[in-house]
Coordinates of C-alpha atoms and ligand atoms in Angstrom, one line a residue:
Chain V
X1 CA -35.5 20.7 -25.5
X2 CA -38.6 22.3 -24.0
X3 CA -38.3 25.3 -21.8
X4 CA -39.3 22.9 -19.0
X5 CA -36.4 20.6 -19.9
X6 CA -34.0 23.5 -19.8
X7 CA -35.3 24.3 -16.4
X8 CA -34.6 20.8 -15.2
X9 CA -31.1 20.9 -16.7
X10 CA -30.4 24.0 -14.7
X11 CA -31.8 22.4 -11.5
X12 CA -29.4 19.5 -12.0
X13 CA -26.4 21.8 -12.6
X14 CA -27.4 23.9 -9.5
X15 CA -27.5 20.7 -7.4
X16 CA -24.0 19.6 -8.6
X17 CA -22.4 22.9 -8.1
X18 CA -24.0 23.3 -4.7
X19 CA -22.7 19.8 -3.8
X20 CA -19.2 21.0 -4.7
X21 CA -19.5 24.0 -2.4
X22 CA -20.8 21.8 0.4
X23 CA -18.0 19.3 0.0
X24 CA -15.4 22.0 -0.3
X25 CA -16.5 23.5 3.0
X26 CA -16.9 20.0 4.6
X27 CA -20.6 20.7 5.2
X28 CA -21.2 17.0 5.2
X29 CA -24.7 17.2 6.6
X30 CA -25.7 19.8 4.0
X31 CA -24.4 17.5 1.3
X32 CA -26.3 14.5 2.7
X33 CA -29.3 16.8 2.7
X34 CA -29.1 17.0 -1.0
X35 CA -29.2 13.2 -1.3
X36 CA -32.1 10.7 -1.3
X37 CA -32.4 8.4 1.6
X38 CA -31.5 5.5 -0.7
X39 CA -28.4 7.3 -2.0
X40 CA -25.5 5.2 -3.1
X41 CA -22.0 6.7 -3.1
X42 CA -18.8 5.2 -4.6
X43 CA -15.3 6.1 -5.5
X44 CA -14.1 3.9 -8.4
X45 CA -11.0 3.8 -10.6
X46 CA -9.6 1.6 -13.3
X47 CA -6.2 0.3 -12.8
X48 CA -4.3 -0.5 -16.0
X49 CA -1.5 -1.8 -13.7
X50 CA -3.6 -4.8 -12.6
X51 CA -6.2 -4.7 -15.4
X52 CA -9.1 -4.2 -13.1
X53 CA -12.0 -1.9 -12.4
X54 CA -11.7 -1.1 -8.7
X55 CA -13.9 0.3 -6.0
X56 CA -12.0 2.4 -3.4
X57 CA -15.1 3.2 -1.4
X58 CA -18.7 2.2 -1.5
X59 CA -21.2 3.5 1.1
X60 CA -25.0 4.1 1.2
X61 CA -26.6 7.1 2.8
X62 CA -26.7 5.6 6.2
X63 CA -23.1 4.4 6.1
X64 CA -22.0 7.8 4.8
X65 CA -23.6 9.5 7.7
X66 CA -21.8 7.1 10.1
X67 CA -18.5 7.7 8.2
X68 CA -18.9 11.5 8.6
X69 CA -19.7 11.1 12.3
X70 CA -16.5 9.2 12.8
X71 CA -14.3 11.9 11.3
X72 CA -13.7 13.7 14.6
X73 CA -12.4 10.5 16.1
X74 CA -9.7 10.2 13.4
X75 CA -6.3 11.7 12.9
X76 CA -6.5 13.3 9.5
X77 CA -4.3 15.4 7.3
X78 CA -5.6 18.9 7.8
X79 CA -5.0 20.2 4.2
X80 CA -8.3 21.4 2.7
X81 CA -9.5 19.9 -0.6
X82 CA -11.3 22.0 -3.2
X83 CA -13.0 21.1 -6.4
X84 CA -13.0 22.8 -9.7
X85 CA -15.9 21.2 -11.6
X86 CA -17.6 21.6 -15.0
X87 CA -20.9 19.9 -15.8
X88 CA -20.3 18.4 -19.2
X89 CA -23.6 16.8 -19.9
X90 CA -27.1 16.5 -18.4
X91 CA -29.8 14.3 -19.8
X92 CA -33.3 14.6 -18.4
X93 CA -35.9 11.9 -18.6
X94 CA -39.0 14.0 -18.5
X95 CA -41.4 11.1 -17.9
X96 CA -39.5 9.5 -15.1
X97 CA -38.5 12.9 -13.7
X98 CA -34.9 11.6 -13.4
X99 CA -31.6 12.9 -14.8
X100 CA -28.1 11.7 -15.4
X101 CA -25.1 14.1 -15.4
X102 CA -21.4 13.8 -16.1
X103 CA -19.2 16.4 -14.4
X104 CA -15.5 16.6 -14.8
X105 CA -13.5 17.8 -11.8
X106 CA -10.1 18.5 -10.5
X107 CA -9.4 18.5 -6.7
X108 CA -6.7 20.6 -5.4
X109 CA -5.1 20.4 -1.9
X110 CA -4.2 23.5 0.0
X111 CA -1.2 22.3 1.9
X112 CA -1.5 22.8 5.6
X113 CA 0.3 19.8 7.1
X114 CA 1.7 19.2 3.7
X115 CA 4.8 17.0 4.0
X116 CA 6.8 19.5 6.0
X117 CA 4.4 22.2 7.2
X118 CA 6.9 25.1 7.7
X119 CA 7.9 24.7 4.0
X120 CA 4.7 23.5 2.4
X121 CA 1.9 25.3 4.1
X122 CA 0.1 27.7 1.7
X123 CA 1.0 25.8 -1.5
X124 CA -1.8 24.3 -3.6
X125 CA -1.3 21.2 -5.7
X126 CA -3.3 19.0 -7.8
X127 CA -4.6 16.0 -5.8
X128 CA -7.1 14.1 -7.9
X129 CA -8.6 14.1 -11.3
X130 CA -12.0 12.5 -12.1
X131 CA -15.6 12.6 -13.1
X132 CA -18.8 12.6 -11.1
X133 CA -21.3 10.3 -12.7
X134 CA -24.5 11.4 -11.1
X135 CA -28.1 10.1 -11.1
X136 CA -30.7 12.4 -9.7
X137 CA -34.4 12.6 -9.3
X138 CA -36.4 15.8 -9.7
X139 CA -39.0 16.6 -7.2
X140 CA -40.6 19.7 -5.7
X141 CA -38.6 22.0 -8.0
X142 CA -35.2 20.7 -7.3
X143 CA -32.8 17.9 -8.1
X144 CA -31.9 15.2 -5.5
X145 CA -29.0 12.9 -5.8
X146 CA -29.9 9.2 -5.9
X147 CA -26.5 7.9 -6.9
X148 CA -23.0 9.3 -7.3
X149 CA -20.0 7.4 -8.8
X150 CA -16.9 9.4 -8.3
X151 CA -14.7 7.9 -11.0
X152 CA -11.1 9.0 -10.4
X153 CA -8.1 8.7 -12.7
X154 CA -5.7 8.9 -9.8
X155 CA -4.1 5.8 -8.3
X156 CA -1.2 7.5 -6.6
X157 CA -3.0 8.9 -3.6
X158 CA 0.0 9.3 -1.3
X159 CA -1.2 9.9 2.2
X160 CA -4.8 9.4 1.1
X161 CA -7.8 11.1 2.7
X162 CA -10.6 10.6 5.2
X163 CA -12.6 13.1 3.3
X164 CA -14.6 11.7 0.4
X165 CA -14.4 13.5 -3.0
Chain K
X1 CA 12.1 14.7 33.5
X2 CA 11.9 18.3 32.4
X3 CA 12.9 19.3 28.9
X4 CA 16.5 18.5 28.3
X5 CA 19.5 20.6 27.4
X6 CA 21.6 19.5 24.4
X7 CA 24.0 17.4 26.4
X8 CA 21.2 15.5 28.1
X9 CA 19.3 15.2 24.7
X10 CA 22.3 13.6 23.1
X11 CA 23.0 11.1 25.9
X12 CA 22.6 7.5 25.0
X13 CA 19.4 6.1 26.5
X14 CA 19.6 3.9 29.5
X15 CA 18.6 0.8 27.5
X16 CA 20.5 -2.2 26.1
X17 CA 21.9 -2.4 22.6
X18 CA 19.2 -3.5 20.3
X19 CA 16.6 -1.5 22.2
X20 CA 17.2 1.6 20.2
X21 CA 18.6 2.6 16.8
X22 CA 20.3 5.7 15.6
X23 CA 18.2 7.8 13.2
X24 CA 21.0 7.9 10.7
X25 CA 19.9 4.5 9.6
X26 CA 16.8 6.3 8.3
X27 CA 18.4 9.4 6.9
X28 CA 22.0 8.7 5.8
X29 CA 22.4 8.6 2.0
X30 CA 25.5 6.5 2.1
X31 CA 23.8 3.9 4.3
X32 CA 20.9 3.9 1.9
X33 CA 23.1 3.2 -1.1
X34 CA 24.7 0.4 0.8
X35 CA 21.2 -1.0 1.7
X36 CA 20.3 -1.2 -2.0
X37 CA 23.4 -3.3 -2.8
X38 CA 23.8 -5.3 0.4
X39 CA 20.1 -6.0 1.1
X40 CA 17.7 -5.2 -1.7
X41 CA 19.8 -6.7 -4.5
X42 CA 20.4 -9.9 -2.5
X43 CA 16.9 -10.7 -1.2
X44 CA 13.8 -12.4 -2.6
X45 CA 11.3 -9.6 -3.3
X46 CA 7.6 -10.4 -3.8
X47 CA 6.9 -8.1 -6.6
X48 CA 3.4 -8.8 -7.6
X49 CA 0.6 -11.4 -7.8
X50 CA 0.3 -13.8 -10.7
X51 CA -3.3 -12.6 -11.4
X52 CA -1.9 -9.3 -12.5
X53 CA -0.7 -11.1 -15.6
X54 CA -3.4 -13.7 -16.1
X55 CA -3.0 -14.6 -19.8
X56 CA 0.0 -15.8 -21.8
X57 CA 2.0 -12.9 -23.2
X58 CA 0.8 -10.6 -20.4
X59 CA 3.6 -8.6 -18.7
X60 CA 4.1 -6.3 -15.8
X61 CA 7.1 -4.0 -14.9
X62 CA 8.6 -3.2 -11.6
X63 CA 11.7 -1.9 -9.9
X64 CA 14.1 -3.5 -7.4
X65 CA 16.9 -1.3 -6.1
X66 CA 16.7 1.0 -9.1
X67 CA 17.0 -1.9 -11.5
X68 CA 14.1 -2.1 -14.0
X69 CA 12.4 -5.6 -14.0
X70 CA 9.9 -7.1 -16.5
X71 CA 7.8 -10.1 -15.5
X72 CA 6.1 -12.0 -18.4
X73 CA 3.8 -15.0 -18.7
X74 CA 4.9 -17.3 -21.4
X75 CA 2.7 -19.4 -23.8
X76 CA 3.7 -22.3 -21.5
X77 CA 2.0 -20.3 -18.6
X78 CA 5.4 -20.0 -16.9
X79 CA 6.1 -16.7 -15.3
X80 CA 9.6 -15.4 -15.9
X81 CA 11.5 -12.3 -14.9
X82 CA 14.2 -10.4 -16.8
X83 CA 15.9 -7.1 -16.4
X84 CA 13.8 -4.7 -18.4
X85 CA 16.8 -3.6 -20.4
X86 CA 17.6 -4.1 -24.0
X87 CA 21.1 -5.5 -24.5
X88 CA 21.7 -3.3 -27.5
X89 CA 21.8 0.2 -26.2
X90 CA 19.9 0.0 -22.9
X91 CA 16.4 1.1 -23.9
X92 CA 13.7 -0.2 -21.5
X93 CA 12.2 -3.1 -23.3
X94 CA 8.7 -2.0 -22.4
X95 CA 7.7 1.4 -21.0
X96 CA 4.3 0.5 -19.7
X97 CA 3.4 -0.7 -16.2
X98 CA 1.5 -3.7 -17.6
X99 CA 0.2 -5.0 -20.9
X100 CA 0.2 -7.8 -23.4
X101 CA 2.7 -8.8 -26.1
X102 CA -0.1 -10.6 -27.9
X103 CA -0.6 -7.6 -30.2
X104 CA 2.2 -6.2 -32.4
X105 CA 3.6 -2.7 -31.8
X106 CA 4.7 -0.3 -34.5
X107 CA 8.3 -1.5 -34.2
X108 CA 7.7 -5.2 -33.6
X109 CA 5.8 -8.4 -34.1
X110 CA 3.1 -9.9 -32.0
X111 CA 4.1 -12.4 -29.3
X112 CA 7.6 -10.9 -29.0
X113 CA 9.1 -8.4 -26.7
X114 CA 10.4 -5.8 -29.1
X115 CA 12.7 -2.9 -28.2
X116 CA 11.1 0.0 -30.1
X117 CA 14.4 1.7 -30.6
X118 CA 16.2 -0.5 -33.2
X119 CA 13.8 -3.4 -33.4
X120 CA 15.7 -6.2 -31.5
X121 CA 13.1 -8.8 -30.6
X122 CA 13.0 -11.4 -27.8
X123 CA 10.7 -14.3 -27.0
X124 CA 9.0 -14.9 -23.7
X125 CA 12.0 -17.0 -22.5
X126 CA 14.3 -14.0 -23.1
X127 CA 16.0 -15.5 -26.2
X128 CA 17.0 -12.9 -28.7
X129 CA 15.2 -13.9 -31.9
X130 CA 15.7 -10.9 -34.2
X131 CA 18.4 -8.3 -34.8
X132 CA 17.6 -6.3 -37.9
X133 CA 20.4 -6.4 -40.5
X134 CA 22.4 -8.6 -38.1
X135 CA 24.8 -9.9 -40.7
X136 CA 25.1 -6.6 -42.7
X137 CA 25.8 -4.6 -39.5
X138 CA 27.8 -7.0 -37.4
X139 CA 29.4 -9.4 -39.9
X140 CA 29.0 -12.2 -37.3
X141 CA 30.6 -10.2 -34.4
X142 CA 27.3 -9.8 -32.6
X143 CA 24.7 -12.6 -33.0
X144 CA 21.3 -13.3 -31.7
X145 CA 22.6 -16.3 -30.0
X146 CA 24.8 -14.2 -27.7
X147 CA 22.3 -11.5 -27.0
X148 CA 19.6 -13.0 -24.7
X149 CA 18.1 -10.9 -22.0
X150 CA 19.4 -10.9 -18.4
X151 CA 17.1 -13.5 -16.8
X152 CA 16.4 -13.2 -13.1
X153 CA 15.6 -15.8 -10.5
X154 CA 11.8 -15.9 -10.2
X155 CA 9.4 -18.2 -8.3
X156 CA 5.6 -18.1 -8.0
X157 CA 5.0 -19.2 -4.5
X158 CA 2.6 -18.8 -1.5
X159 CA -0.7 -18.2 -3.1
X160 CA 0.6 -17.0 -6.5
X161 CA 2.9 -14.3 -5.3
X162 CA 5.7 -13.7 -7.8
X163 CA 9.1 -13.5 -6.1
X164 CA 12.2 -12.1 -7.9
X165 CA 15.8 -11.9 -6.8
X166 CA 18.5 -9.9 -8.5
X167 CA 21.2 -12.1 -7.1
X168 CA 21.8 -15.3 -9.1
X169 CA 23.8 -16.7 -6.2
X170 CA 21.3 -16.4 -3.4
X171 CA 21.7 -19.5 -1.4
X172 CA 18.0 -20.3 -0.8
X173 CA 14.7 -20.7 -2.7
X174 CA 11.6 -18.7 -1.7
X175 CA 10.6 -21.5 0.7
X176 CA 13.9 -21.2 2.5
X177 CA 13.8 -17.4 2.4
X178 CA 10.4 -17.3 4.1
X179 CA 11.9 -19.5 6.9
X180 CA 8.4 -20.5 8.2
X181 CA 7.1 -17.0 8.6
X182 CA 4.2 -17.6 6.2
X183 CA 3.3 -21.0 7.5
X184 CA 0.6 -19.6 9.7
X185 CA -1.4 -18.5 6.6
X186 CA 0.0 -21.0 4.1
X187 CA -3.1 -23.2 3.9
X188 CA -5.3 -20.2 3.4
X189 CA -3.1 -18.9 0.6
X190 CA -2.7 -22.2 -1.2
X191 CA -6.1 -23.8 -1.0
X192 CA -7.3 -22.3 -4.2
X193 CA -6.2 -19.6 -6.7
X194 CA -6.3 -16.0 -5.5
X195 CA -7.1 -12.9 -7.5
X196 CA -6.1 -9.2 -7.1
X197 CA -8.9 -6.7 -6.8
X198 CA -7.2 -3.6 -5.4
X199 CA -4.2 -1.5 -6.3
X200 CA -3.1 1.9 -5.3
X201 CA 0.1 3.5 -4.3
X202 CA 1.7 6.2 -2.2
X203 CA 5.0 7.9 -2.5
X204 CA 6.0 9.2 0.9
X205 CA 9.0 11.3 2.0
X206 CA 10.3 8.9 4.6
X207 CA 12.7 6.0 4.8
X208 CA 11.2 2.7 3.8
X209 CA 12.1 1.1 7.1
X210 CA 9.8 3.5 8.9
X211 CA 6.8 2.0 7.0
X212 CA 8.0 -1.5 7.9
X213 CA 8.3 -0.4 11.5
X214 CA 4.7 0.8 11.5
X215 CA 3.6 -2.5 10.1
X216 CA 5.6 -4.4 12.7
X217 CA 4.6 -2.7 15.9
X218 CA 1.1 -2.3 17.3
X219 CA 1.8 0.1 20.1
X220 CA 0.7 2.8 17.6
X221 CA -2.9 1.8 18.1
X222 CA -2.8 5.0 20.2
X223 CA -2.8 6.8 16.8
X224 CA -5.8 4.7 15.7
X225 CA -7.8 6.2 18.5
X226 CA -11.1 5.2 17.1
X227 CA -10.1 1.5 16.8
X228 CA -8.7 1.6 20.3
X229 CA -11.8 2.9 22.0
X230 CA -14.2 0.6 20.1
X231 CA -12.6 -2.7 19.1
X232 CA -10.0 -3.7 21.6
X233 CA -10.4 -6.3 24.3
X234 CA -8.2 -8.7 26.2
X235 CA -7.9 -11.1 23.2
X236 CA -6.4 -8.2 21.2
X237 CA -3.7 -7.6 23.7
X238 CA -2.9 -11.3 24.0
X239 CA -1.7 -11.5 20.4
X240 CA 1.8 -12.8 20.1
X241 CA 4.8 -11.9 18.0
X242 CA 7.1 -14.6 16.6
X243 CA 10.5 -14.0 15.0
X244 CA 11.9 -16.1 12.1
X245 CA 15.2 -16.4 10.4
X246 CA 16.1 -13.7 7.7
X247 CA 14.5 -10.9 9.7
X248 CA 10.8 -11.9 9.3
X249 CA 8.2 -11.6 12.0
X250 CA 4.6 -12.5 12.3
X251 CA 1.9 -11.6 14.7
X252 CA -0.5 -14.3 15.8
X253 CA -4.2 -14.3 15.5
X254 CA -6.8 -12.7 17.7
X255 CA -10.5 -12.1 17.3
X256 CA -11.3 -8.6 16.1
X257 CA -14.5 -7.4 17.5
X258 CA -15.9 -5.9 14.3
X259 CA -19.3 -5.8 15.8
X260 CA -18.2 -2.9 17.9
X261 CA -17.0 -0.8 15.0
X262 CA -19.8 1.5 14.1
X263 CA -19.3 1.3 10.4
X264 CA -17.7 -2.1 9.7
X265 CA -20.3 -4.8 10.0
X266 CA -19.5 -8.2 11.3
X267 CA -17.0 -10.0 9.1
X268 CA -17.5 -13.4 10.6
X269 CA -19.5 -14.7 7.7
X270 CA -16.8 -14.3 5.1
X271 CA -13.2 -15.5 5.5
X272 CA -10.4 -17.3 3.6
X273 CA -10.2 -21.1 3.5
X274 CA -8.9 -22.6 6.7
X275 CA -9.1 -19.2 8.5
X276 CA -11.4 -19.3 11.5
X277 CA -13.9 -16.4 11.4
X278 CA -12.5 -13.0 12.4
X279 CA -8.9 -14.3 12.7
X280 CA -6.0 -12.1 11.7
X281 CA -2.4 -12.7 10.8
X282 CA 0.2 -10.2 9.9
X283 CA 3.6 -11.2 8.4
X284 CA 6.3 -8.7 8.1
X285 CA 9.0 -9.9 5.8
X286 CA 12.5 -8.5 5.5
X287 CA 13.4 -6.2 4.0
X288 CA 10.1 -4.5 3.1
X289 CA 6.9 -6.4 2.5
X290 CA 3.9 -6.9 4.7
X291 CA 1.3 -9.6 4.2
X292 CA -1.8 -9.2 6.1
X293 CA -4.7 -11.7 6.2
X294 CA -7.6 -10.3 8.1
X295 CA -10.9 -12.1 7.9
X296 CA -12.1 -11.7 4.3
X297 CA -9.3 -10.0 2.5
X298 CA -5.6 -10.4 2.0
X299 CA -3.5 -7.2 1.9
X300 CA 0.1 -7.0 0.6
X301 CA 2.2 -3.9 0.9
X302 CA 5.4 -3.8 -1.1
X303 CA 8.0 -1.1 -0.5
X304 CA 10.2 0.2 -3.2
X305 CA 12.9 2.4 -1.6
X306 CA 13.6 5.4 -3.8
X307 CA 16.1 7.4 -1.7
X308 CA 17.1 7.7 2.0
X309 CA 13.8 9.6 2.6
X310 CA 11.5 8.5 -0.1
X311 CA 9.6 5.3 -0.6
X312 CA 7.0 4.0 -2.9
X313 CA 4.4 1.8 -1.2
X314 CA 2.2 -0.3 -3.4
X315 CA -1.0 -1.6 -1.8
X316 CA -2.7 -4.7 -3.1
X317 CA -5.9 -6.4 -2.0
X318 CA -6.8 -10.0 -2.9
X319 CA -9.7 -12.3 -2.7
X320 CA -10.4 -15.8 -4.1
X321 CA -10.5 -16.2 -7.9
X322 CA -13.7 -18.3 -7.4
X323 CA -15.5 -15.4 -5.7
X324 CA -19.0 -14.7 -7.0
X325 CA -19.7 -11.0 -7.7
X326 CA -21.6 -10.8 -4.4
X327 CA -18.8 -12.3 -2.4
X328 CA -16.2 -10.2 -4.1
X329 CA -18.1 -7.0 -3.4
X330 CA -18.3 -8.0 0.2
X331 CA -14.5 -8.6 0.4
X332 CA -13.9 -5.3 -1.3
X333 CA -16.1 -3.5 1.1
X334 CA -14.4 -5.0 4.1
X335 CA -11.0 -4.3 2.6
X336 CA -11.8 -0.6 1.9
X337 CA -13.3 0.1 5.3
X338 CA -9.9 -0.2 7.0
X339 CA -7.2 -0.6 4.4
X340 CA -8.5 1.3 1.4
X341 CA -7.2 4.8 0.6
X342 CA -10.2 6.2 2.5
X343 CA -10.2 3.6 5.1
X344 CA -9.8 4.2 8.8
X345 CA -6.3 3.0 9.4
X346 CA -4.3 3.5 6.2
X347 CA -4.5 7.3 6.1
X348 CA -3.5 7.6 9.8
X349 CA -0.5 5.2 9.3
X350 CA 0.7 7.2 6.3
X351 CA 0.3 10.5 8.1
X352 CA 2.3 9.0 10.9
X353 CA 5.4 7.9 8.9
X354 CA 5.3 11.2 6.9
X355 CA 5.7 13.0 10.2
X356 CA 8.7 10.8 11.0
X357 CA 10.2 11.6 7.6
X358 CA 10.1 15.3 8.5
X359 CA 12.3 14.8 11.5
X360 CA 14.7 12.5 9.7
X361 CA 15.7 14.2 6.5
X362 CA 19.1 13.5 5.1
X363 CA 21.8 15.2 7.1
X364 CA 19.5 16.0 10.0
X365 CA 20.9 15.6 13.5
X366 CA 21.2 12.0 14.6
X367 CA 18.7 11.0 17.3
X368 CA 17.8 7.9 19.2
X369 CA 14.8 6.0 18.1
X370 CA 13.5 3.7 20.9
X371 CA 12.5 0.2 20.2
X372 CA 12.7 -1.0 23.8
X373 CA 9.2 -2.0 24.8
X374 CA 9.1 -5.5 26.3
X375 CA 5.7 -6.9 27.0
X376 CA 6.3 -10.7 27.0
X377 CA 6.1 -10.8 23.2
X378 CA 2.5 -9.7 23.3
X379 CA 1.0 -7.1 21.0
X380 CA 2.7 -4.0 22.4
X381 CA 6.1 -5.6 22.6
X382 CA 8.5 -4.0 20.1
X383 CA 10.3 -7.3 19.4
X384 CA 9.4 -7.2 15.7
X385 CA 11.5 -4.1 15.1
X386 CA 14.3 -5.4 17.3
X387 CA 14.5 -8.6 15.3
X388 CA 14.4 -6.7 12.0
X389 CA 17.3 -4.4 13.0
X390 CA 19.4 -7.3 14.4
X391 CA 19.1 -8.9 10.9
X392 CA 19.7 -5.5 9.2
X393 CA 22.8 -5.1 11.3
X394 CA 24.1 -8.5 10.2
X395 CA 23.5 -7.8 6.5
X396 CA 24.9 -4.3 6.6
X397 CA 27.7 -5.1 9.1
X398 CA 26.7 -2.0 11.0
X399 CA 25.5 -1.6 14.5
X400 CA 22.0 -0.1 14.3
X401 CA 22.5 2.0 17.4
X402 CA 25.8 3.3 16.2
X403 CA 25.9 2.7 12.4
X404 CA 29.5 3.9 12.1
X405 CA 30.5 0.8 14.1
X406 CA 30.5 -2.8 13.0
X407 CA 27.7 -5.2 13.9
X408 CA 28.1 -7.0 17.1
X409 CA 26.1 -10.1 18.1
X410 CA 24.1 -10.2 21.3
X411 CA 21.8 -7.3 20.7
X412 CA 18.7 -7.6 22.9
X413 CA 15.8 -9.0 20.7
X414 CA 13.6 -11.3 22.8
X415 CA 11.9 -11.1 26.1
X416 CA 13.8 -9.1 28.8
X417 CA 11.0 -8.4 31.2
X418 CA 7.9 -10.5 30.6
X419 CA 4.9 -9.0 32.4
X420 CA 4.2 -10.7 35.7
X421 CA 1.6 -13.4 35.6
X422 CA -1.9 -12.1 36.2
X423 CA -0.9 -8.5 35.7
X424 CA -2.9 -6.8 33.0
X425 CA -0.8 -5.9 30.0
X426 CA -3.1 -3.1 29.4
X427 CA -4.2 -1.3 32.5
X428 CA -7.9 -0.9 32.7
X429 CA -8.5 -3.7 30.2
X430 CA -8.6 -6.6 32.6
X431 CA -6.0 -9.2 33.4
X432 CA -4.2 -11.1 30.7
X433 CA -2.3 -14.1 31.9
X434 CA 1.2 -14.0 30.6
X435 CA 2.6 -17.5 30.5
Ligands
FES1 S1 18.3 -0.1 -27.7 FE1 17.1 -1.8 -28.0 S2 17.2 -2.2 -30.1 FE2 18.6 -0.6 -29.8
FE2_2 FE1 -1.7 1.1 11.8

């Protein structure tokens, strides 16, 4: 890989890790700021129980923005979610100035409401396991998300979440 | 009234019997065990949809009242159910949630259910077809002929839902069990084959009936604050609840104003057969299933009670088998917006019942849980729960408001105080004529 390519790989990794920080801290606008205006987001899973690939959520950039704006109008479990992510692979298309990346992640939940707050608050537990399958474009010296499929291996979601992964 | 002292707190509410229940019905472990044997082992349970096992030799496993169940599709396309128990020494016949017997396994032949432990094999009708070294080991004392599986009553009915009952002697078929509660959506379910597209589950530390309550009362739209302030109008409040035999209830249609939801876009263009655009039906079936047909998607929640304060809820979403990819994507999008694990309502509903579970842990102090709202059977009337607990009381022979006592007939279920004609059911929302 050229020095140039290495650079772009680093840009992609930086973007993914920065996205993790933004999502961990619920800086929704900052995260959307990392995304193209035609960004497509989805949460998918395969269910061996019913033998189907499923989509649990699918929103474009505009719908995501609306989704985030509604959060204050919802009753939501207050337990913060945090990602531990490792970028496994980045492939850069030099000509098209695009890249694809696969990132493995675990999401932990810091129990706040928990099930019974006086008992559970302060505990962390594993909430979700999955991979980010990202598509990005590289412009003006940084990588911008054009598509993210959050493919999870968790189908027991218990209370669920209003916060996207 | 100011905050109450203990004596005041423990006083019975000034309501009629049937208008409240004692929280021990949600927390007492002895009552829970009795519910498994007196209710769950005696009722028709809609375990899954037939599209979860689409091909011959496909199977799916489930649990009813702690009993493991296996549902298989035979080469004759018949769906049959058995206890998932090997008659030899009790190994589960198959350990997976779903799969196919078309391929062989290390212990057994293709097209057979093979117990991996000692290789007993069964066909799709539950006949025992192989006992290794049968003659050498048993000298004719145990034979294949006498070792079939335990078959269970099973019917595929109402749009391909697979119903199973552990009780051979149940005195009705699924049609009789439903007692008319599904008639409001029957044409929509039966017009053409349905197909599952969504599955996920939750295990929540609360009694199963608390989830059923949430599905049967709509007064909790105060929790769905966003829905309430954006999508509700007079038509919403004029929806009517109807009670059916066997403890079932349904809630009649109304037009949801999806246009006013900021994220959900109008669903009027995509519905189920025979369902007018934007119509909505909710059927709550005793003892723990909820069938919900809303515009473009069918939702089915099945509860599996695990202990007095633990329930597994499986969430399914279905569309039409004939859907093009575009139409299916549309249905999935609609389904997810409200009912998906990231949807507006589902998370709030689950947070709600988890909060009830905290206050009703086993051996916690008994409390009164009020089910006494009367609003002329309209949307905020709590008749659904009152009807459920009247049936529950009969099956359990316990009085829901005092479960140590025997059931007595005459609990208040139906309208006590219909709202006066012309008086708005929902102040500030305009008048709704209550006939
Ligand atoms: S336990 Fe099934 S073959 Fe022995
Ligand atoms: Fe709800």
